[in-house]
CSV table of C-alpha atoms and ligand atoms in Angstrom, one decimal:
chain,number,residue,atom,x,y,z
A,926,UNK,CA,-19.0,50.0,9.4
A,927,UNK,CA,-17.1,47.0,7.7
A,928,UNK,CA,-13.4,47.2,6.9
A,929,UNK,CA,-14.0,45.3,3.9
A,930,UNK,CA,-16.4,47.8,2.5
A,931,UNK,CA,-14.0,50.7,3.1
A,932,UNK,CA,-11.1,48.8,1.3
A,933,UNK,CA,-13.5,48.2,-1.6
A,934,UNK,CA,-14.6,51.7,-2.1
A,935,UNK,CA,-11.1,53.0,-1.8
A,936,UNK,CA,-10.1,50.3,-4.2
A,937,UNK,CA,-12.8,51.5,-6.5
A,938,UNK,CA,-11.4,55.1,-6.2
A,939,UNK,CA,-14.1,56.4,-4.0
A,940,UNK,CA,-13.7,59.2,-1.5
A,941,UNK,CA,-14.2,58.1,2.0
A,942,UNK,CA,-15.9,60.5,4.5
A,943,UNK,CA,-14.0,61.8,7.5
A,944,UNK,CA,-15.9,59.4,10.0
A,945,UNK,CA,-15.0,56.4,7.7
A,946,UNK,CA,-11.2,57.4,7.8
A,947,UNK,CA,-11.2,58.2,11.6
A,948,UNK,CA,-13.1,54.8,12.4
A,949,UNK,CA,-10.4,52.9,10.2
A,950,UNK,CA,-7.4,54.6,11.9
A,951,UNK,CA,-9.0,54.1,15.6
A,952,UNK,CA,-9.9,50.6,15.0
A,953,UNK,CA,-6.4,49.6,13.7
A,954,UNK,CA,-4.6,51.4,16.3
A,955,UNK,CA,-6.7,49.6,19.1
A,956,UNK,CA,-5.8,46.3,17.3
A,957,UNK,CA,-9.5,45.6,15.9
A,958,UNK,CA,-8.5,45.5,12.3
A,959,UNK,CA,-5.8,43.1,11.4
A,960,UNK,CA,-2.8,43.8,9.4
A,961,UNK,CA,-3.8,42.1,6.1
A,962,UNK,CA,-6.9,44.3,5.9
A,963,UNK,CA,-5.0,47.5,6.6
A,964,UNK,CA,-2.2,46.4,4.4
A,965,UNK,CA,-4.7,46.0,1.6
A,966,UNK,CA,-6.4,49.4,2.3
A,967,UNK,CA,-3.0,50.9,2.1
A,968,UNK,CA,-2.5,49.3,-1.3
A,969,UNK,CA,-5.6,50.8,-2.3
A,970,UNK,CA,-4.5,54.3,-1.2
A,971,UNK,CA,-1.2,53.8,-2.9
A,972,UNK,CA,-3.1,53.1,-6.5
A,973,UNK,CA,-5.9,55.5,-5.9
A,974,UNK,CA,-4.6,58.3,-3.8
A,975,UNK,CA,-6.5,60.3,-1.3
A,976,UNK,CA,-8.4,63.8,-1.8
A,977,UNK,CA,-7.1,66.7,0.4
A,978,UNK,CA,-10.2,66.0,2.6
A,979,UNK,CA,-9.3,62.4,3.2
A,980,UNK,CA,-5.7,63.3,4.2
A,981,UNK,CA,-6.7,66.2,6.4
A,982,UNK,CA,-9.1,63.5,8.2
A,983,UNK,CA,-6.2,60.9,8.3
A,984,UNK,CA,-4.0,63.6,10.0
A,985,UNK,CA,-6.6,64.5,12.4
A,986,UNK,CA,-7.4,60.9,13.2
A,987,UNK,CA,-3.6,60.0,13.7
A,988,UNK,CA,-3.1,62.9,16.1
A,989,UNK,CA,-6.2,61.9,18.1
A,990,UNK,CA,-4.8,58.4,18.5
A,991,UNK,CA,-2.5,59.7,21.0
A,992,UNK,CA,-1.9,62.8,23.1
A,993,UNK,CA,-1.5,66.3,21.9
A,994,UNK,CA,1.9,67.5,23.6
A,995,UNK,CA,1.8,70.9,25.1
A,996,UNK,CA,5.3,72.3,25.4
A,997,UNK,CA,4.1,75.9,26.0
A,998,UNK,CA,5.8,75.7,29.5
A,999,UNK,CA,9.2,75.4,27.9
A,1000,UNK,CA,10.3,79.0,26.7
A,1001,UNK,CA,11.5,79.7,23.3
A,1002,UNK,CA,10.3,78.9,19.6
A,1003,UNK,CA,9.7,75.0,19.2
A,1004,UNK,CA,10.9,74.4,15.5
A,1005,UNK,CA,11.5,71.0,14.2
A,1006,UNK,CA,12.8,69.6,10.7
A,1007,UNK,CA,11.7,66.5,9.0
A,1008,UNK,CA,13.0,64.8,5.8
A,1009,UNK,CA,10.6,62.8,3.5
A,1010,UNK,CA,13.5,60.1,3.5
A,1011,UNK,CA,16.7,59.6,1.7
A,1012,UNK,CA,19.8,57.5,1.8
A,1013,UNK,CA,22.7,58.9,3.7
A,1014,UNK,CA,20.5,61.9,4.9
A,1015,UNK,CA,21.8,62.5,8.4
A,1016,UNK,CA,21.0,66.2,8.2
A,1017,UNK,CA,18.7,66.0,11.3
A,1018,UNK,CA,21.7,65.1,13.4
A,1019,UNK,CA,23.5,68.1,12.2
A,1020,UNK,CA,20.8,70.9,11.5
A,1021,UNK,CA,18.8,70.2,14.8
A,1022,UNK,CA,21.9,70.9,17.1
A,1023,UNK,CA,22.9,73.9,15.3
A,1024,UNK,CA,19.5,75.4,15.7
A,1025,UNK,CA,19.3,74.5,19.3
A,1026,UNK,CA,22.6,76.2,19.8
A,1027,UNK,CA,21.2,79.1,18.2
A,1028,UNK,CA,18.4,79.1,21.0
A,1029,UNK,CA,15.6,77.2,19.2
A,1030,UNK,CA,14.0,74.4,20.8
A,1031,UNK,CA,13.9,71.3,18.6
A,1032,UNK,CA,11.4,68.7,19.8
A,1033,UNK,CA,12.1,66.2,17.3
A,1034,UNK,CA,9.8,63.2,16.6
A,1035,UNK,CA,11.7,61.0,14.2
A,1036,UNK,CA,11.2,57.6,12.3
A,1037,UNK,CA,13.0,54.5,11.7
A,1038,UNK,CA,14.4,53.3,8.5
A,1039,UNK,CA,11.8,53.1,5.8
A,1040,UNK,CA,12.0,51.1,2.7
A,1041,UNK,CA,15.3,51.8,1.3
A,1042,UNK,CA,15.9,55.0,3.3
A,1043,UNK,CA,17.4,55.5,6.6
A,1044,UNK,CA,15.8,56.7,10.0
A,1045,UNK,CA,17.1,59.1,12.7
A,1046,UNK,CA,16.0,56.8,15.4
A,1047,UNK,CA,17.9,53.9,14.0
A,1048,UNK,CA,20.9,55.9,13.7
A,1049,UNK,CA,20.7,57.3,17.3
A,1050,UNK,CA,20.2,54.0,18.8
A,1051,UNK,CA,23.6,53.0,17.4
A,1052,UNK,CA,25.1,55.0,20.1
A,1053,UNK,CA,25.5,52.7,23.1
A,1054,UNK,CA,23.0,53.6,25.9
A,1055,UNK,CA,21.0,56.1,24.0
A,1056,UNK,CA,17.2,55.7,24.5
A,1057,UNK,CA,14.8,57.1,22.1
A,1058,UNK,CA,11.7,55.8,24.0
A,1059,UNK,CA,11.8,58.7,26.6
A,1060,UNK,CA,8.7,59.3,28.8
A,1061,UNK,CA,7.0,62.5,28.0
A,1062,UNK,CA,8.4,64.1,31.3
A,1063,UNK,CA,12.0,63.0,30.3
A,1064,UNK,CA,11.4,64.5,26.8
A,1065,UNK,CA,10.4,67.8,28.3
A,1066,UNK,CA,13.3,67.6,30.9
A,1067,UNK,CA,15.9,67.1,28.0
A,1068,UNK,CA,14.3,69.7,25.6
A,1069,UNK,CA,14.3,72.3,28.3
A,1070,UNK,CA,17.8,71.6,29.5
A,1071,UNK,CA,19.6,70.9,26.1
A,1072,UNK,CA,17.3,72.5,23.6
A,1073,UNK,CA,17.0,69.4,21.5
A,1074,UNK,CA,15.5,66.0,22.1
A,1075,UNK,CA,14.4,63.1,20.0
A,1076,UNK,CA,11.7,60.5,20.3
A,1077,UNK,CA,9.9,58.2,18.1
A,1078,UNK,CA,6.2,57.7,17.7
A,1079,UNK,CA,5.0,56.0,20.9
A,1080,UNK,CA,1.9,54.8,23.1
A,1081,UNK,CA,1.4,58.4,23.8
A,1082,UNK,CA,2.4,60.3,20.5
A,1083,UNK,CA,0.5,59.2,17.1
A,1084,UNK,CA,0.7,55.6,17.9
A,1085,UNK,CA,-1.2,55.0,14.8
A,1086,UNK,CA,1.6,56.4,12.8
A,1087,UNK,CA,3.9,53.8,14.6
A,1088,UNK,CA,1.8,51.2,13.5
A,1089,UNK,CA,1.2,52.2,10.0
A,1090,UNK,CA,4.8,53.0,9.4
A,1091,UNK,CA,6.0,49.7,10.2
A,1092,UNK,CA,3.1,48.2,8.1
A,1093,UNK,CA,3.6,50.3,5.1
A,1094,UNK,CA,7.5,49.5,5.4
A,1095,UNK,CA,6.8,45.8,4.9
A,1096,UNK,CA,4.0,46.0,2.2
A,1097,UNK,CA,5.6,48.1,-0.2
A,1098,UNK,CA,3.0,51.0,0.2
A,1099,UNK,CA,5.4,53.7,1.5
A,1100,UNK,CA,5.6,55.6,-1.7
A,1101,UNK,CA,2.2,57.4,-1.6
A,1102,UNK,CA,1.9,61.3,-1.3
A,1103,UNK,CA,-1.1,61.1,0.7
A,1104,UNK,CA,0.5,58.5,3.1
A,1105,UNK,CA,3.7,60.3,3.6
A,1106,UNK,CA,2.2,63.6,4.0
A,1107,UNK,CA,-0.2,62.1,6.8
A,1108,UNK,CA,2.6,60.2,8.6
A,1109,UNK,CA,4.6,63.3,8.8
A,1110,UNK,CA,2.3,66.1,9.6
A,1111,UNK,CA,0.4,64.0,12.3
A,1112,UNK,CA,3.7,63.4,14.1
A,1113,UNK,CA,4.6,67.2,13.9
A,1114,UNK,CA,1.3,68.6,14.7
A,1115,UNK,CA,0.9,66.4,17.5
A,1116,UNK,CA,4.0,68.1,19.1
A,1117,UNK,CA,2.5,71.6,19.2
A,1118,UNK,CA,5.2,73.2,17.2
A,1119,UNK,CA,5.5,76.8,16.2
A,1120,UNK,CA,7.4,76.0,13.1
A,1121,UNK,CA,8.6,73.1,10.7
A,1122,UNK,CA,11.2,72.9,8.1
A,1123,UNK,CA,10.6,70.2,5.6
A,1124,UNK,CA,13.1,68.5,3.3
A,1125,UNK,CA,11.2,66.9,0.4
A,1126,UNK,CA,13.7,64.7,-1.4
A,1127,UNK,CA,13.4,63.9,-5.1
A,1128,UNK,CA,15.3,61.4,-7.3
A,1129,UNK,CA,16.1,57.9,-7.4
A,1130,UNK,CA,17.0,57.6,-3.7
A,1131,UNK,CA,14.0,59.4,-2.6
A,1132,UNK,CA,10.3,58.0,-2.4
A,1133,UNK,CA,9.3,60.9,-5.1
A,1134,UNK,CA,11.2,60.1,-8.2
A,1135,UNK,CA,9.8,63.2,-10.1
A,1136,UNK,CA,10.0,66.9,-9.1
A,1137,UNK,CA,6.4,67.5,-9.7
A,1138,UNK,CA,5.3,64.7,-7.3
A,1139,UNK,CA,7.9,66.2,-4.7
A,1140,UNK,CA,6.5,69.4,-5.5
A,1141,UNK,CA,2.8,68.2,-4.7
A,1142,UNK,CA,3.9,66.6,-1.6
A,1143,UNK,CA,5.6,69.7,-0.4
A,1144,UNK,CA,2.5,71.9,-1.2
A,1145,UNK,CA,0.1,69.3,0.6
A,1146,UNK,CA,2.4,69.4,3.9
A,1147,UNK,CA,2.7,73.1,3.7
A,1148,UNK,CA,-1.1,73.4,3.2
A,1149,UNK,CA,-1.9,71.1,6.1
A,1150,UNK,CA,0.6,72.9,8.3
A,1151,UNK,CA,-0.8,76.4,7.5
A,1152,UNK,CA,-4.3,75.3,8.1
A,1153,UNK,CA,-3.0,74.4,11.7
A,1154,UNK,CA,-1.3,77.7,12.4
A,1155,UNK,CA,2.0,76.4,11.8
A,1156,UNK,CA,4.8,78.2,10.2
A,1157,UNK,CA,6.1,75.9,7.5
A,1158,UNK,CA,8.8,75.9,4.7
A,1159,UNK,CA,9.7,73.1,2.5
A,1160,UNK,CA,12.9,72.5,0.4
A,1161,UNK,CA,13.0,70.2,-2.4
A,1162,UNK,CA,16.4,68.9,-2.6
A,1163,UNK,CA,18.2,66.3,-5.0
A,1164,UNK,CA,18.3,62.6,-3.7
A,1165,UNK,CA,19.8,61.1,-6.9
A,1166,UNK,CA,22.9,60.2,-5.3
A,1167,UNK,CA,23.3,59.5,-1.5
A,1168,UNK,CA,24.1,62.5,0.8
A,1169,UNK,CA,27.5,62.6,2.0
A,1170,UNK,CA,29.6,59.6,2.0
A,1171,UNK,CA,28.3,57.5,4.7
A,1172,UNK,CA,25.4,55.1,4.5
A,1173,UNK,CA,24.4,53.1,7.5
A,1174,UNK,CA,23.5,53.7,11.1
A,1175,UNK,CA,26.6,54.1,13.2
A,1176,UNK,CA,28.4,55.2,10.0
A,1177,UNK,CA,26.1,58.2,9.7
A,1178,UNK,CA,26.6,59.0,13.2
A,1179,UNK,CA,30.4,59.4,12.6
A,1180,UNK,CA,29.8,61.4,9.6
A,1181,UNK,CA,27.4,63.7,11.4
A,1182,UNK,CA,30.1,64.3,14.0
A,1183,UNK,CA,32.7,65.1,11.6
A,1184,UNK,CA,30.5,67.7,9.7
A,1185,UNK,CA,29.5,69.3,13.0
A,1186,UNK,CA,33.3,69.8,13.5
A,1187,UNK,CA,33.3,71.3,9.9
A,1188,UNK,CA,35.2,68.5,8.3
A,1189,UNK,CA,32.1,66.6,6.6
A,1190,UNK,CA,31.3,66.3,3.1
A,1191,UNK,CA,30.6,69.5,1.0
A,1192,UNK,CA,27.0,68.5,-0.1
A,1193,UNK,CA,26.0,67.6,3.4
A,1194,UNK,CA,27.5,70.4,5.2
A,1195,UNK,CA,25.7,72.9,2.7
A,1196,UNK,CA,22.3,71.2,3.0
A,1197,UNK,CA,22.5,71.1,6.9
A,1198,UNK,CA,23.4,74.5,7.1
A,1199,UNK,CA,20.5,75.8,4.9
A,1200,UNK,CA,18.2,73.6,6.8
A,1201,UNK,CA,19.6,75.0,10.2
A,1202,UNK,CA,19.3,78.4,8.9
A,1203,UNK,CA,15.6,78.0,8.1
A,1204,UNK,CA,14.9,76.5,11.2
A,1205,UNK,CA,16.7,79.7,13.0
A,1206,UNK,CA,14.7,81.9,10.7
A,1207,UNK,CA,11.4,80.5,11.3
A,1208,UNK,CA,12.2,80.5,15.2
A,1209,UNK,CA,12.4,84.2,14.7
A,1210,UNK,CA,15.9,84.2,16.2
A,1211,UNK,CA,16.9,86.5,13.3
A,1212,UNK,CA,15.2,89.1,11.3
A,1213,UNK,CA,16.5,87.7,8.0
A,1214,UNK,CA,17.4,84.4,6.4
A,1215,UNK,CA,20.5,85.7,5.5
A,1216,UNK,CA,21.5,86.5,9.1
A,1217,UNK,CA,20.2,83.0,10.2
A,1218,UNK,CA,22.5,81.5,7.4
A,1219,UNK,CA,25.5,83.5,9.0
A,1220,UNK,CA,24.5,82.6,12.5
A,1221,UNK,CA,24.5,79.0,11.3
A,1222,UNK,CA,27.8,79.2,9.9
A,1223,UNK,CA,29.5,80.6,12.7
A,1224,UNK,CA,28.0,78.2,15.1
A,1225,UNK,CA,29.4,75.4,13.0
A,1226,UNK,CA,32.8,77.1,13.1
A,1227,UNK,CA,32.6,77.4,16.7
A,1228,UNK,CA,31.7,73.8,17.0
A,1229,UNK,CA,28.5,74.7,18.9
A,1230,UNK,CA,26.4,72.2,17.2
A,1231,UNK,CA,28.9,69.5,18.0
A,1232,UNK,CA,28.8,70.3,21.8
A,1233,UNK,CA,25.0,70.4,21.6
A,1234,UNK,CA,24.7,66.9,20.0
A,1235,UNK,CA,27.2,65.7,22.7
A,1236,UNK,CA,24.8,67.2,25.4
A,1237,UNK,CA,21.8,65.6,23.7
A,1238,UNK,CA,23.3,62.1,23.6
A,1239,UNK,CA,24.3,62.4,27.2
A,1240,UNK,CA,21.1,63.6,28.3
A,1241,UNK,CA,19.4,60.7,26.4
A,1242,UNK,CA,21.6,58.1,28.2
A,1243,UNK,CA,24.1,57.7,25.3
A,1244,UNK,CA,27.8,57.7,25.6
A,1245,UNK,CA,28.9,61.0,24.3
A,1246,UNK,CA,32.5,60.2,23.8
A,1247,UNK,CA,31.5,58.0,20.7
A,1248,UNK,CA,31.3,61.5,18.8
A,1249,UNK,CA,35.1,61.6,19.0
A,1250,UNK,CA,36.1,58.1,19.6
A,1251,UNK,CA,34.4,56.1,16.7
A,1252,UNK,CA,36.0,52.8,17.9
A,1253,UNK,CA,33.1,53.0,20.8
A,1254,UNK,CA,30.6,52.8,18.1
A,1255,UNK,CA,29.5,49.5,16.6
A,1256,UNK,CA,32.0,48.7,13.8
A,1257,UNK,CA,31.4,45.9,11.1
A,1258,UNK,CA,34.0,43.2,11.6
A,1259,UNK,CA,34.7,42.8,7.7
A,1260,UNK,CA,34.9,45.2,4.7
A,1261,UNK,CA,34.9,44.7,1.0
A,1262,UNK,CA,36.0,47.2,-1.6
A,1263,UNK,CA,34.8,48.1,-5.0
A,1264,UNK,CA,36.9,49.5,-7.6
A,1265,UNK,CA,36.2,51.3,-10.8
A,1266,UNK,CA,36.2,49.1,-13.7
A,1267,UNK,CA,37.6,51.7,-16.3
A,1268,UNK,CA,38.8,55.3,-16.4
A,1269,UNK,CA,36.4,58.0,-16.6
A,1270,UNK,CA,33.9,60.4,-14.4
A,1271,UNK,CA,31.5,59.0,-11.9
A,1272,UNK,CA,28.4,60.0,-13.8
A,1273,UNK,CA,25.9,58.7,-11.2
A,1274,UNK,CA,25.6,56.6,-8.0
A,1275,UNK,CA,21.9,55.4,-8.0
A,1276,UNK,CA,20.9,56.0,-4.4
A,1277,UNK,CA,18.0,53.7,-4.3
A,1278,UNK,CA,20.4,50.7,-5.3
A,1279,UNK,CA,22.8,51.9,-2.5
A,1280,UNK,CA,19.9,52.3,0.0
A,1281,UNK,CA,18.7,48.9,-0.9
A,1282,UNK,CA,22.1,47.3,-0.6
A,1283,UNK,CA,22.7,48.8,2.7
A,1284,UNK,CA,19.3,47.6,4.0
A,1285,UNK,CA,20.1,44.2,2.7
A,1286,UNK,CA,23.3,44.2,4.6
A,1287,UNK,CA,21.3,44.8,7.7
A,1288,UNK,CA,20.8,48.5,8.1
A,1289,UNK,CA,17.2,48.3,7.2
A,1290,UNK,CA,14.2,45.8,7.9
A,1291,UNK,CA,12.6,43.1,5.8
A,1292,UNK,CA,9.7,42.5,8.3
A,1293,UNK,CA,8.6,45.1,10.8
A,1294,UNK,CA,9.6,43.0,13.7
A,1295,UNK,CA,13.4,42.7,12.4
A,1296,UNK,CA,16.1,44.5,14.2
A,1297,UNK,CA,18.8,46.4,12.4
A,1298,UNK,CA,22.5,45.9,12.4
A,1299,UNK,CA,23.9,49.2,13.4
A,1300,UNK,CA,27.6,48.5,12.2
A,1301,UNK,CA,26.9,47.8,8.6
A,1302,UNK,CA,26.7,50.3,5.6
A,1303,UNK,CA,28.6,51.5,2.7
A,1304,UNK,CA,31.2,54.3,2.6
A,1305,UNK,CA,31.5,56.0,-0.8
A,1306,UNK,CA,35.3,57.0,-1.8
A,1307,UNK,CA,33.9,58.7,-5.0
A,1308,UNK,CA,30.9,60.9,-5.6
A,1309,UNK,CA,29.2,61.9,-8.7
A,1310,UNK,CA,31.7,64.1,-11.0
A,1311,UNK,CA,34.9,62.6,-9.5
A,1312,UNK,CA,37.5,61.6,-12.1
A,1313,UNK,CA,38.5,57.9,-11.6
A,1314,UNK,CA,41.2,55.7,-13.1
A,1315,UNK,CA,40.6,52.1,-13.6
A,1316,UNK,CA,41.2,50.0,-10.3
A,1317,UNK,CA,40.5,53.3,-8.1
A,1318,UNK,CA,38.4,52.6,-4.9
A,1319,UNK,CA,34.7,53.7,-5.5
A,1320,UNK,CA,33.5,52.5,-2.1
A,1321,UNK,CA,33.9,50.2,0.9
A,1322,UNK,CA,31.1,48.0,2.2
A,1323,UNK,CA,31.3,47.2,5.8
A,1324,UNK,CA,29.3,44.1,6.6
A,1325,UNK,CA,29.0,41.5,9.3
A,1326,UNK,CA,27.2,38.5,7.7
A,1327,UNK,CA,28.9,37.0,4.6
A,1328,UNK,CA,25.6,35.6,3.2
A,1329,UNK,CA,24.3,39.1,2.7
A,1330,UNK,CA,27.4,40.4,0.9
A,1331,UNK,CA,27.1,39.0,-2.6
A,1332,UNK,CA,23.7,40.5,-3.5
A,1333,UNK,CA,24.7,43.8,-2.0
A,1334,UNK,CA,28.0,43.8,-4.0
A,1335,UNK,CA,26.1,43.3,-7.3
A,1336,UNK,CA,23.7,46.1,-6.4
A,1337,UNK,CA,26.5,48.6,-5.6
A,1338,UNK,CA,28.4,47.6,-8.6
A,1339,UNK,CA,25.3,48.4,-10.8
A,1340,UNK,CA,24.6,51.7,-8.8
A,1341,UNK,CA,27.8,53.3,-10.1
A,1342,UNK,CA,27.8,54.6,-13.6
A,1343,UNK,CA,31.2,55.4,-15.1
A,1344,UNK,CA,31.2,57.7,-18.1
A,1345,UNK,CA,33.9,59.0,-20.4
A,1346,UNK,CA,32.1,62.6,-20.3
A,1347,UNK,CA,32.0,64.9,-17.2
A,1348,UNK,CA,28.5,64.9,-15.9
A,1349,UNK,CA,26.8,68.3,-15.6
A,1350,UNK,CA,26.9,69.4,-12.0
A,1351,UNK,CA,23.3,69.1,-10.5
A,1352,UNK,CA,21.8,71.5,-8.0
A,1353,UNK,CA,21.3,70.3,-4.5
A,1354,UNK,CA,18.6,72.6,-3.5
A,1355,UNK,CA,15.9,72.7,-6.3
A,1356,UNK,CA,13.1,74.7,-4.9
A,1357,UNK,CA,11.6,76.3,-1.9
A,1358,UNK,CA,7.7,75.8,-1.2
A,1359,UNK,CA,6.1,78.1,1.3
B,1618,URA,N1,9.1,60.0,7.2
B,1618,URA,C1,7.8,59.9,7.8
B,1618,URA,O1,7.8,60.2,9.0
B,1618,URA,N2,6.9,59.1,7.4
B,1618,URA,C2,6.8,58.8,5.8
B,1618,URA,O2,6.0,58.2,5.5
B,1618,URA,C3,7.9,59.2,5.2
B,1618,URA,C4,9.0,59.8,5.8
């Protein structure tokens, strides 16, 4: 087989066979196909899409690029949660410890910042000492002791996703339903889960800008999961403005901690509770979803999720004190404030622009070998619907490098739309699929 022939056929909109897809994924993972050819193939997929058969074959090949993890020796339902990517989306760090506190085991395989969106691994690694590159034995140990453990793709688990994810991030090929579904579902199926709650984001800060595309992605992932005997539910949720107030790695750890202490932003708290409830329900800890909602709410009030997150941080080598002493986390040395140019209502905060600005400040990557700056980010002081006067503070930019500030400021100023009319309230949870 010649890579160039497969690229050409995909570029022309043809369907590739499962053998051809498998060959591509295997050869790329082994380093036998150069990045420039794989990038070209991904761009062809971006424009031509993939059939359900091709996506199924891609998921299978990506799982087979590493080991299938057997967690059956660890008692309890194994339920994970995954987001398709958003701005300020730190719900994993809230929903997972709440579900773990309810008795669910959460073996989480997370990703890094992708495009303008953040990644749970980068957020967690802003905690001094915390490791996400656990060996499988360490991962099993944390999972059975704490009930919640987080790793990334590695040499052993879906290494193909690790390589493809980084390549997509630096070649503008992230926003493809097929590639997102294959990336997420391969990681999740490799873990031998019992259930999975998906948060499919839609809106300016999401990879899917239209609800119809988000629904298609949700249906695709639910179908792949069901074919593999996985209990799956997907929520389609609004990502037109950032979730919560903090955007940036260490700042999002601080906000997750505040939310687990029940003093977080309303939108973040509400969505995290719903995701936790669905994890608890899929884990069959309760008989009804309403009981699961009540349980998640009570666990939040008892600070049980907060204690669970602390346990997990300590078990993965991090300093758990950072969750109440924020000065122990990386803090950016400089701050720049943006004020409202006029009186009115905040009518929109373009999440993609805020995400891009934050990535530009150093919270994300330009090239796959770049490292992120854990301290930088944006803190929103006003959210959509807020009434502001001229000169009121809209947000604070936390930055470390003067040269990166100017363009970020422009983007953030453009992201805010101030209007004289009060915007209509938007639903946060738009649909449930599955
Ligand atoms: N999350 C993933 O793991 N992969 C994607 O492609 C997008 C979001």
